[in-house]
Amino acid sequence: MHPEHRVEDLLRRSAPRVLAALVRHYGNFEAAEDAVQEALLAAATQWPRDGTPDSPLGWLIRVASRRITDELRSEAARRRREAAVATRAVPDELLAPAADAEDLRGSDDTLTLLVLCCHPSLSPPSQIALTLRAVGGLTTAEIARAFLVPEATMAQRISRAKQRIRAAGGRFHPPPEDERAERFRAVLHVLYLIFNEGYTATAGPDVHRADLAAEGIRLTRTVARTLPDDGEVAGLLALMLLTDARRPARTRPDGGLIPLAEQDRSRWHRAYLDEGIALITRTLARAPIGPYQVQAAIAAVHAEADRAEQTDWRQILGLYRLLEHLAPNPMVTLNHAVAAAMAGGPQAGLALLEPLDADERLSRHHRLHAVRAHLLEMAGDHDGARTRYLTAARLTTSLPEQRYLQERAARLIPDGE
Amino acid sequence: MKYLLLIHSNPENWGHPTFLRTAAARAMSSEQRAELSRQFETLMAEIVESGELVGGEALPDPAQTRTVRVRDGVPAVTDGPFVESKEQFAGYFLVDCESLERATEIAARFPDAGLGGAVEVRALMQHSGQEM
């Protein structure tokens, strides 16, 4: 590994532990998070030049502590009060946890931080930004680049998110028992969104975003290590691995999208497929079922087919029925309709779409029209399919999707027209 | 999702903020006009603070606009905007927000929208895409 990458990797892994140590000691999440970010930036410039210190965690905690005491002291001075917490010396107990490298508390802390960053008072974009900085150890500039907004905008979003958490009374504590399940669900959703931001990136200007998929997987792995018995965490990790495995095959060199049925499956990332399949198989056998596990199971069935024609659509259809029961939403119904059509013919799928027409929001969503176009094409109604593909192309706000849908429509123009 | 908010306004004489120069605002008391400015500043502070504001620019008097058409390889330049209408394109804001609903909510709070003008909400195309 390149020395700079090694430093970066070390810093990213250390970030949540340094932050947890500081928050635990100083109690001020906002100030601690800023101090850690500054310490990480200092390390990123100094370590590749001067060498990595013997105790990287100790170094980061020391530098971040100095920043936070300076900050708290000047704030205290501003208020003309004695700075009770501000001592220049770094307390021993702060450095103690740094001694044992991979202790359990480190990963518990990461989970507690994730729960705090995914606080219900925040909108998903703020939860994502704060998670990437405080837990992922990314710089504001990196996050801004990934989301294609100016750095100042992202800095503002992050600092506002921290203020909101404080105003809402969020603290660095494991969530109370009665909120636990819901707060963990919010964390998993944010990790999924981070992954998806990266996964859906295509070539060209979005290339920075692709790193977000790797970051989503990395953070989910950390949570999975902390909660090895949680079926949904394992399910989410398996889903990410099985989805990301397709990345090398999902776009053409020019950024155009290749549908699942037409992907060159020999290009799928074998190691991710194997890990994902093994993980979901193990999990389904022992954990109570949940939506992420079912989605991972569907991805695993696709992964097990060497060619698209070998896909076991009956099994996928059964899994979509289960998913629709566990977590009903219109997007699931759309996929369910595709599975029904593949297993039992296009009319079976089209029948499932009918109730969705009544939903006004969905009728303006390109996916409903894209799925209906696809099923009409299967049924041989090329005129109907073409109209629907073009409607879908008009409604999507994604350039690669639009191109794909227009190409599908163009294929259906009868000869001589 | 990123959205462009296009501000269309009809000031009596051109200048920014355009909403204070509309006939409706000029007929108001100075307290009412000050209240309009306060509302606008509150909105700006809110979307700066939330990290939703990505950027924006104000445009000069439409009379300074040139419209260029090339016909038979020859550029034909006319003075004035391409679209003739009472309301003029006065500037834009780029926001990054959670949903079209939120962008619409922000648009409705621009004073121009309530003073004879309109705010157009346009989504930006993204380079991300889901295979189907």
XYZ file of C-alpha atoms in Angstrom:
549
model
C 0.000 0.000 0.000
C 1.146 3.506 -0.821
C 2.301 5.273 2.417
C -0.280 8.024 1.953
C -3.071 5.499 1.563
C -1.849 3.616 4.612
C -1.988 6.842 6.646
C -5.415 7.668 5.283
C -6.703 4.219 6.136
C -5.270 4.403 9.646
C -6.777 7.849 10.193
C -10.202 6.777 9.003
C -10.198 3.789 11.325
C -8.994 5.884 14.254
C -11.442 8.767 13.786
C -14.456 7.370 15.680
C -12.308 6.101 18.560
C -10.537 9.427 19.057
C -13.864 11.222 18.871
C -15.465 8.865 21.379
C -12.580 9.352 23.825
C -12.919 13.130 23.596
C -16.692 13.236 23.819
C -16.592 10.941 26.817
C -14.126 13.219 28.567
C -15.304 16.692 27.556
C -18.962 15.942 26.962
C -19.151 18.448 24.112
C -19.832 16.582 20.859
C -19.729 19.694 18.671
C -16.371 20.962 19.879
C -14.902 17.460 20.074
C -15.902 16.680 16.498
C -14.254 19.862 15.212
C -11.112 19.145 17.234
C -10.856 15.595 15.862
C -11.288 16.855 12.312
C -8.406 19.299 12.870
C -6.229 16.589 14.381
C -6.939 14.310 11.397
C -6.018 17.063 8.959
C -2.791 17.742 10.888
C -1.919 14.044 10.832
C -2.703 13.753 7.123
C -0.044 16.347 6.342
C 2.519 15.480 9.032
C 2.586 11.685 9.116
C 3.462 11.017 5.471
C 6.298 13.553 5.877
C 7.604 12.791 9.397
C 6.528 9.187 9.765
C 3.646 7.648 11.672
C 3.990 8.044 15.461
C 4.417 4.951 17.652
C 0.968 5.382 19.119
C -1.194 6.929 16.397
C -4.291 6.952 18.599
C -2.393 8.624 21.437
C -1.018 11.247 19.044
C -4.456 12.050 17.649
C -6.048 12.197 21.096
C -3.279 14.483 22.344
C -3.531 16.893 19.408
C -7.337 16.903 19.434
C -7.365 17.463 23.214
C -5.092 20.445 22.847
C -7.400 21.916 20.224
C -10.489 21.359 22.296
C -8.984 22.808 25.481
C -7.822 25.853 23.526
C -11.273 26.196 22.083
C -13.094 25.747 25.370
C -10.656 28.051 27.134
C -11.094 30.894 24.664
C -14.826 30.408 24.781
C -14.694 30.514 28.563
C -12.541 33.644 28.398
C -15.066 35.208 26.121
C -17.653 34.624 28.744
C -15.250 35.994 31.403
C -15.462 32.823 33.332
C -12.860 30.546 34.807
C -12.048 27.723 32.440
C -12.733 24.815 34.715
C -12.190 22.098 32.113
C -9.325 23.728 30.358
C -6.109 22.112 31.388
C -3.225 21.937 29.011
C -2.109 18.513 30.177
C -3.931 15.611 28.595
C -5.563 13.528 31.328
C -4.233 9.987 31.606
C -7.619 8.351 31.474
C -8.110 9.899 28.070
C -5.067 8.137 26.701
C -5.730 4.834 28.450
C -8.162 3.328 25.936
C -5.636 3.990 23.212
C -3.379 1.321 24.672
C -5.449 -1.688 23.619
C -5.722 -1.585 19.902
C -8.915 -3.419 18.932
C -10.831 -3.519 22.173
C -14.550 -4.048 22.272
C -15.209 -0.566 23.567
C -13.806 0.882 20.331
C -16.476 -0.730 18.211
C -19.220 -0.070 20.777
C -18.188 3.585 20.662
C -18.457 3.600 16.887
C -22.002 2.313 17.123
C -22.924 4.899 19.775
C -21.493 7.627 17.537
C -23.446 6.327 14.550
C -26.655 6.421 16.567
C -25.890 10.009 17.561
C -25.071 11.102 13.993
C -28.278 9.506 12.706
C -30.317 11.425 15.259
C -34.034 11.601 14.364
C -33.989 15.424 14.504
C -31.826 15.475 11.336
C -32.811 15.125 7.682
C -31.184 12.226 5.805
C -28.709 14.477 3.921
C -27.489 15.873 7.260
C -27.324 12.423 8.853
C -25.240 11.208 5.920
C -22.850 14.174 5.975
C -22.276 14.003 9.714
C -21.830 10.229 9.692
C -19.218 10.436 6.957
C -17.243 13.079 8.830
C -17.568 12.017 12.475
C -17.516 8.240 11.991
C -16.078 7.826 8.509
C -13.235 10.272 9.132
C -13.720 11.970 5.741
C -12.870 15.630 5.444
C -15.557 18.197 4.703
C -13.895 18.801 1.321
C -14.114 15.108 0.425
C -17.776 14.895 1.420
C -18.562 18.084 -0.501
C -16.877 16.661 -3.598
C -18.820 13.436 -3.322
C -22.117 15.292 -3.154
C -21.118 17.895 -5.755
C -21.742 20.910 -3.532
C -19.319 23.677 -2.465
C -17.253 22.944 0.626
C -18.823 25.909 2.467
C -22.283 24.450 1.907
C -21.215 21.098 3.307
C -19.427 22.708 6.276
C -22.606 24.583 7.049
C -24.727 21.454 6.799
C -22.433 19.608 9.207
C -22.183 22.364 11.783
C -25.945 22.930 11.654
C -26.502 19.190 12.148
C -24.382 19.206 15.289
C -26.257 22.203 16.689
C -29.557 20.483 16.051
C -28.455 17.359 17.847
C -27.448 19.418 20.840
C -30.705 21.383 20.782
C -32.639 18.115 20.620
C -30.771 16.846 23.676
C -28.797 14.163 21.807
C -25.920 12.791 23.863
C -23.102 10.315 23.522
C -24.896 7.429 25.177
C -26.211 4.137 23.949
C -29.906 4.680 23.158
C -32.455 3.752 25.824
C -33.816 0.225 25.482
C -37.228 1.316 24.199
C -35.692 3.413 21.378
C -32.897 1.025 20.538
C -34.500 -0.877 17.673
C -35.740 2.265 15.958
C -32.433 4.140 16.315
C -30.487 1.179 14.926
C -32.910 1.023 12.002
C -32.143 4.681 11.262
C -28.396 3.920 11.320
C -28.799 1.042 8.878
C -30.892 3.211 6.590
C -28.198 5.931 6.537
C -25.494 3.339 5.816
C -27.651 2.019 2.975
C -28.101 5.556 1.574
C -24.332 6.171 1.709
C -23.729 2.915 -0.132
C -26.394 3.679 -2.709
C -25.044 7.170 -3.432
C -21.795 5.505 -4.397
C -23.220 2.497 -6.154
C -25.516 4.463 -8.468
C -22.684 6.768 -9.559
C -21.737 6.238 -13.176
C -18.557 7.191 -14.999
C -17.303 10.708 -15.549
C -17.901 13.522 -13.101
C -19.291 11.160 -10.447
C -16.136 9.195 -9.965
C -15.555 10.501 -6.410
C -18.945 9.254 -5.415
C -17.979 5.666 -6.109
C -15.840 5.722 -2.951
C -19.026 6.125 -0.969
C -20.014 2.536 -1.767
C -16.759 1.301 -0.242
C -17.283 3.585 2.748
C -20.829 2.259 3.240
C -19.505 -1.304 3.217
C -16.655 -0.429 5.589
C -18.965 1.212 8.147
C -21.497 -1.613 7.898
C -18.721 -4.147 8.512
C -17.811 -2.267 11.701
C -21.417 -2.412 12.898
C -21.634 -6.095 11.952
C -18.573 -6.823 14.104
C -20.207 -5.060 17.050
C -23.586 -6.750 16.584
C -22.690 -10.165 15.161
C -26.071 -11.662 16.074
C -28.187 -8.992 14.415
C -29.738 -10.533 11.294
C -30.589 -7.223 9.657
C -27.058 -5.840 10.003
C -25.710 -9.006 8.398
C -28.488 -8.803 5.807
C -27.571 -5.234 4.916
C -23.883 -6.093 4.623
C -24.708 -9.076 2.385
C -27.012 -6.898 0.276
C -24.259 -4.309 -0.207
C -21.666 -6.937 -1.141
C -23.974 -8.719 -3.589
C -25.033 -5.429 -5.173
C -21.556 -3.934 -5.361
C -20.292 -7.145 -6.950
C -22.205 -6.148 -10.094
C -20.585 -2.740 -10.356
C -17.902 -3.687 -12.911
C -20.664 -4.963 -15.231
C -23.394 -2.375 -14.737
C -22.102 0.444 -16.949
C -20.624 0.710 -20.392
C -17.290 2.503 -20.770
C -19.253 5.609 -21.860
C -21.330 5.560 -18.658
C -24.433 3.989 -20.210
C -26.410 1.630 -17.994
C -26.546 -2.103 -18.679
C -29.653 -3.836 -17.278
C -29.181 -6.853 -15.030
C -30.389 -9.260 -17.738
C -27.720 -8.086 -20.191
C -24.730 -7.793 -17.858
C -21.610 -9.823 -18.529
C -21.734 -11.916 -15.380
C -18.129 -13.035 -15.714
C -17.253 -9.470 -14.763
C -19.101 -9.639 -11.449
C -16.775 -9.359 -8.463
C -16.431 -13.020 -7.406
C -15.042 -12.465 -3.889
C -17.946 -10.174 -2.961
C -20.469 -12.648 -4.387
C -19.010 -15.530 -2.396
C -18.840 -13.527 0.806
C -22.341 -12.147 0.350
C -23.906 -15.509 -0.450
C -22.175 -17.202 2.489
C -23.192 -14.405 4.843
C -26.858 -14.329 3.870
C -27.139 -18.125 3.864
C -25.699 -18.285 7.378
C -27.902 -15.429 8.585
C -31.200 -16.707 7.174
C -30.650 -19.992 8.996
C -30.483 -18.443 12.437
C -31.862 -14.886 12.673
C -35.448 -13.593 12.639
C -36.224 -12.486 9.089
C -36.177 -8.812 8.066
C -36.333 -6.683 4.896
C -32.570 -6.345 4.336
C -32.139 -10.099 4.594
C -34.902 -10.700 2.065
C -33.365 -8.185 -0.358
C -29.976 -9.830 0.109
C -31.570 -13.231 -0.520
C -33.049 -11.910 -3.793
C -29.625 -10.569 -4.807
C -28.130 -13.966 -3.924
C -30.587 -15.794 -6.205
C -29.537 -13.507 -9.067
C -25.892 -14.097 -8.178
C -26.326 -17.865 -8.311
C -27.411 -17.789 -11.971
C -24.450 -17.940 -14.343
C -26.645 -16.663 -17.138
C -29.738 -14.439 -16.891
C -31.943 -17.212 -18.384
C -31.022 -19.527 -15.517
C -32.454 -17.163 -12.886
C -34.817 -18.906 -10.494
C -37.678 -16.389 -10.843
C -40.121 -18.537 -8.843
C -37.885 -18.248 -5.831
C -37.436 -14.504 -6.398
C -41.197 -14.101 -6.721
C -41.691 -15.840 -3.367
C -39.114 -13.560 -1.769
C -40.805 -10.430 -3.161
C -44.132 -11.632 -1.746
C -42.439 -11.948 1.617
C -40.795 -8.530 1.256
C -44.080 -6.938 0.320
C -45.531 -8.384 3.503
C -42.594 -7.251 5.696
C -41.961 -3.798 4.238
C -44.678 -2.809 1.782
C -43.836 0.134 -0.481
C -44.531 0.997 -4.127
C -40.935 0.336 -5.247
C -41.152 -3.192 -3.853
C -44.442 -3.672 -5.702
C -42.757 -2.631 -8.963
C -40.006 -5.194 -8.517
C -42.559 -7.753 -7.438
C -44.428 -7.133 -10.701
C -41.261 -7.761 -12.719
C -40.657 -11.024 -10.848
C -44.298 -12.069 -11.373
C -43.946 -11.398 -15.097
C -40.690 -13.337 -15.353
C -42.152 -16.283 -13.444
C -45.708 -16.323 -14.823
C -45.855 -14.153 -17.927
C -46.313 -10.408 -18.534
C -50.039 -10.321 -17.725
C -49.342 -11.466 -14.159
C -46.962 -8.530 -13.740
C -49.229 -5.975 -15.401
C -52.078 -6.959 -13.068
C -49.894 -6.102 -10.062
C -49.199 -2.636 -11.485
C -52.853 -1.659 -11.809
C -53.442 -0.590 -8.194
C -50.380 1.702 -8.419
C -52.000 3.909 -11.087
C -54.276 5.405 -8.433
C -51.243 6.760 -6.550
C -50.770 10.280 -7.871
C -47.155 10.626 -6.749
C -46.206 7.333 -8.286
C -47.926 8.118 -11.571
C -45.356 10.903 -11.981
C -42.498 8.542 -11.135
C -40.522 7.244 -14.080
C -40.132 3.759 -12.621
C -43.802 2.849 -12.840
C -43.781 3.742 -16.541
C -40.433 2.024 -17.138
C -41.642 -1.235 -15.581
C -44.934 -1.136 -17.472
C -43.015 -0.467 -20.708
C -40.824 -3.459 -20.044
C -43.814 -5.733 -19.359
C -45.715 -4.465 -22.419
C -42.633 -5.170 -24.514
C -42.595 -8.714 -23.125
C -46.266 -9.041 -24.043
C -45.508 -7.984 -27.626
C -47.294 -4.617 -27.409
C -44.479 -2.612 -28.926
C -46.442 0.598 -29.497
C -47.637 0.652 -25.895
C -44.146 -0.163 -24.637
C -42.556 2.547 -26.733
C -44.958 5.214 -25.454
C -44.285 4.170 -21.866
C -40.509 4.122 -22.301
C -40.674 7.665 -23.662
C -42.911 8.815 -20.784
C -40.430 7.303 -18.322
C -37.528 8.982 -20.154
C -39.230 12.354 -19.801
C -39.879 11.861 -16.095
C -36.484 10.681 -14.876
C -33.934 13.217 -13.629
C -31.050 10.827 -14.238
C -29.072 11.295 -17.464
C -27.950 7.657 -17.791
C -31.466 6.366 -17.061
C -32.898 8.749 -19.626
C -30.467 7.547 -22.238
C -31.229 3.928 -21.467
C -34.998 4.469 -21.683
C -34.714 6.386 -24.964
C -32.584 3.598 -26.415
C -35.174 1.000 -25.394
C -37.878 3.074 -27.063
C -35.788 3.481 -30.216
C -35.351 -0.295 -30.518
C -39.109 -0.663 -30.824
C -39.564 1.557 -33.874
C -40.874 -0.723 -36.637
C -38.638 -1.116 -39.696
C -39.094 1.502 -42.344
C -40.355 4.175 -40.001
C -31.565 16.434 -5.113
C -30.547 19.757 -6.586
C -33.121 22.236 -7.815
C -32.843 25.538 -9.624
C -35.213 28.193 -8.357
C -35.704 30.675 -11.170
C -36.981 34.023 -9.975
C -39.346 35.753 -12.381
C -40.258 39.254 -11.321
C -41.833 42.399 -12.685
C -40.130 45.395 -11.040
C -41.169 48.877 -12.151
C -37.537 49.823 -12.576
C -34.806 47.248 -12.530
C -32.795 46.624 -9.360
C -32.238 44.067 -6.601
C -33.983 42.861 -4.633
C -36.567 42.977 -7.387
C -39.487 42.293 -5.056
C -39.137 45.728 -3.414
C -39.428 47.379 -6.817
C -42.677 45.750 -7.890
C -45.834 47.855 -8.086
C -47.344 45.877 -5.214
C -44.364 46.506 -2.894
C -44.119 50.172 -3.814
C -47.729 50.630 -2.738
C -46.885 49.275 0.724
C -45.974 51.137 3.880
C -42.292 51.217 4.781
C -43.008 48.820 7.696
C -44.578 46.338 5.317
C -41.631 46.645 2.966
C -39.210 46.148 5.848
C -41.182 43.056 6.814
C -40.777 41.661 3.271
C -37.025 42.155 3.492
C -36.962 40.493 6.902
C -38.870 37.492 5.564
C -36.394 37.180 2.718
C -33.396 37.454 5.049
C -34.878 34.846 7.362
C -35.317 32.489 4.419
C -31.718 33.063 3.274
C -30.346 32.556 6.790
C -32.358 29.363 7.126
C -31.175 27.764 3.888
C -27.581 28.864 4.414
C -27.628 27.417 7.896
C -29.264 24.170 6.817
C -26.658 23.733 4.103
C -29.382 23.693 1.429
C -28.207 26.803 -0.431
C -25.562 25.855 -2.976
C -25.363 29.159 -4.826
C -27.179 31.866 -6.719
C -26.739 34.911 -8.899
C -28.680 38.085 -9.653
C -29.096 39.271 -13.240
C -28.916 42.831 -14.614
C -31.696 44.691 -16.380
C -33.106 42.523 -19.184
C -32.577 45.473 -21.518
C -28.896 44.538 -21.392
C -29.696 41.082 -22.742
C -28.649 40.008 -26.188
C -30.259 37.120 -27.994
C -28.227 35.422 -30.666
C -29.651 33.313 -33.467
C -27.577 31.887 -36.255
C -29.430 31.725 -39.563
C -27.766 30.305 -42.657
C -24.472 30.492 -40.816
C -24.905 34.185 -40.052
C -25.388 35.283 -36.433
C -28.412 37.539 -36.004
C -28.119 39.505 -32.784
C -31.135 41.204 -31.242
C -31.359 43.252 -28.057
C -33.645 41.937 -25.346
C -34.492 38.525 -23.924
C -35.497 35.471 -25.945
C -38.840 35.146 -24.177
C -41.039 38.237 -24.289
C -43.126 38.526 -21.151
C -44.142 40.973 -18.477
C -42.238 38.994 -15.843
C -38.501 38.944 -16.344
C -35.930 36.398 -15.323
C -34.226 38.228 -12.443
C -31.879 35.625 -10.998
C -31.580 32.094 -9.718
C -30.821 30.132 -6.579
C -29.433 26.606 -6.580
C -30.581 24.529 -3.626
C -29.786 20.978 -2.602
C -32.724 19.636 -0.653
C -34.433 16.497 0.356
C -37.415 16.535 -1.972
C -39.358 18.434 -4.594
C -41.828 19.265 -1.822
C -39.138 20.990 0.225
C -37.870 22.904 -2.833
C -41.444 24.027 -3.509
C -41.805 25.165 0.093
C -38.644 27.287 -0.243
C -39.843 28.697 -3.578
C -43.140 29.792 -2.044
C -41.266 31.897 0.494
C -39.531 34.132 -2.059
C -41.361 37.486 -1.846
C -41.386 37.775 -5.653
C -43.708 34.748 -5.797
C -46.335 36.689 -3.859
C -45.964 40.029 -5.650
C -47.130 39.298 -9.144
C -44.016 37.302 -10.083
C -43.322 33.579 -9.969
C -40.606 31.182 -8.869
C -39.986 28.263 -11.164
C -38.661 25.036 -9.600
C -36.516 22.946 -11.950
C -34.740 19.767 -10.949
C -31.164 19.265 -12.143
C -30.311 16.134 -14.087
C -27.970 13.785 -12.227
C -25.232 11.545 -13.504
C -26.233 8.738 -11.158
C -28.557 6.035 -12.333
C -30.099 2.736 -11.303
C -29.946 -0.084 -13.798
C -33.346 -1.597 -14.526
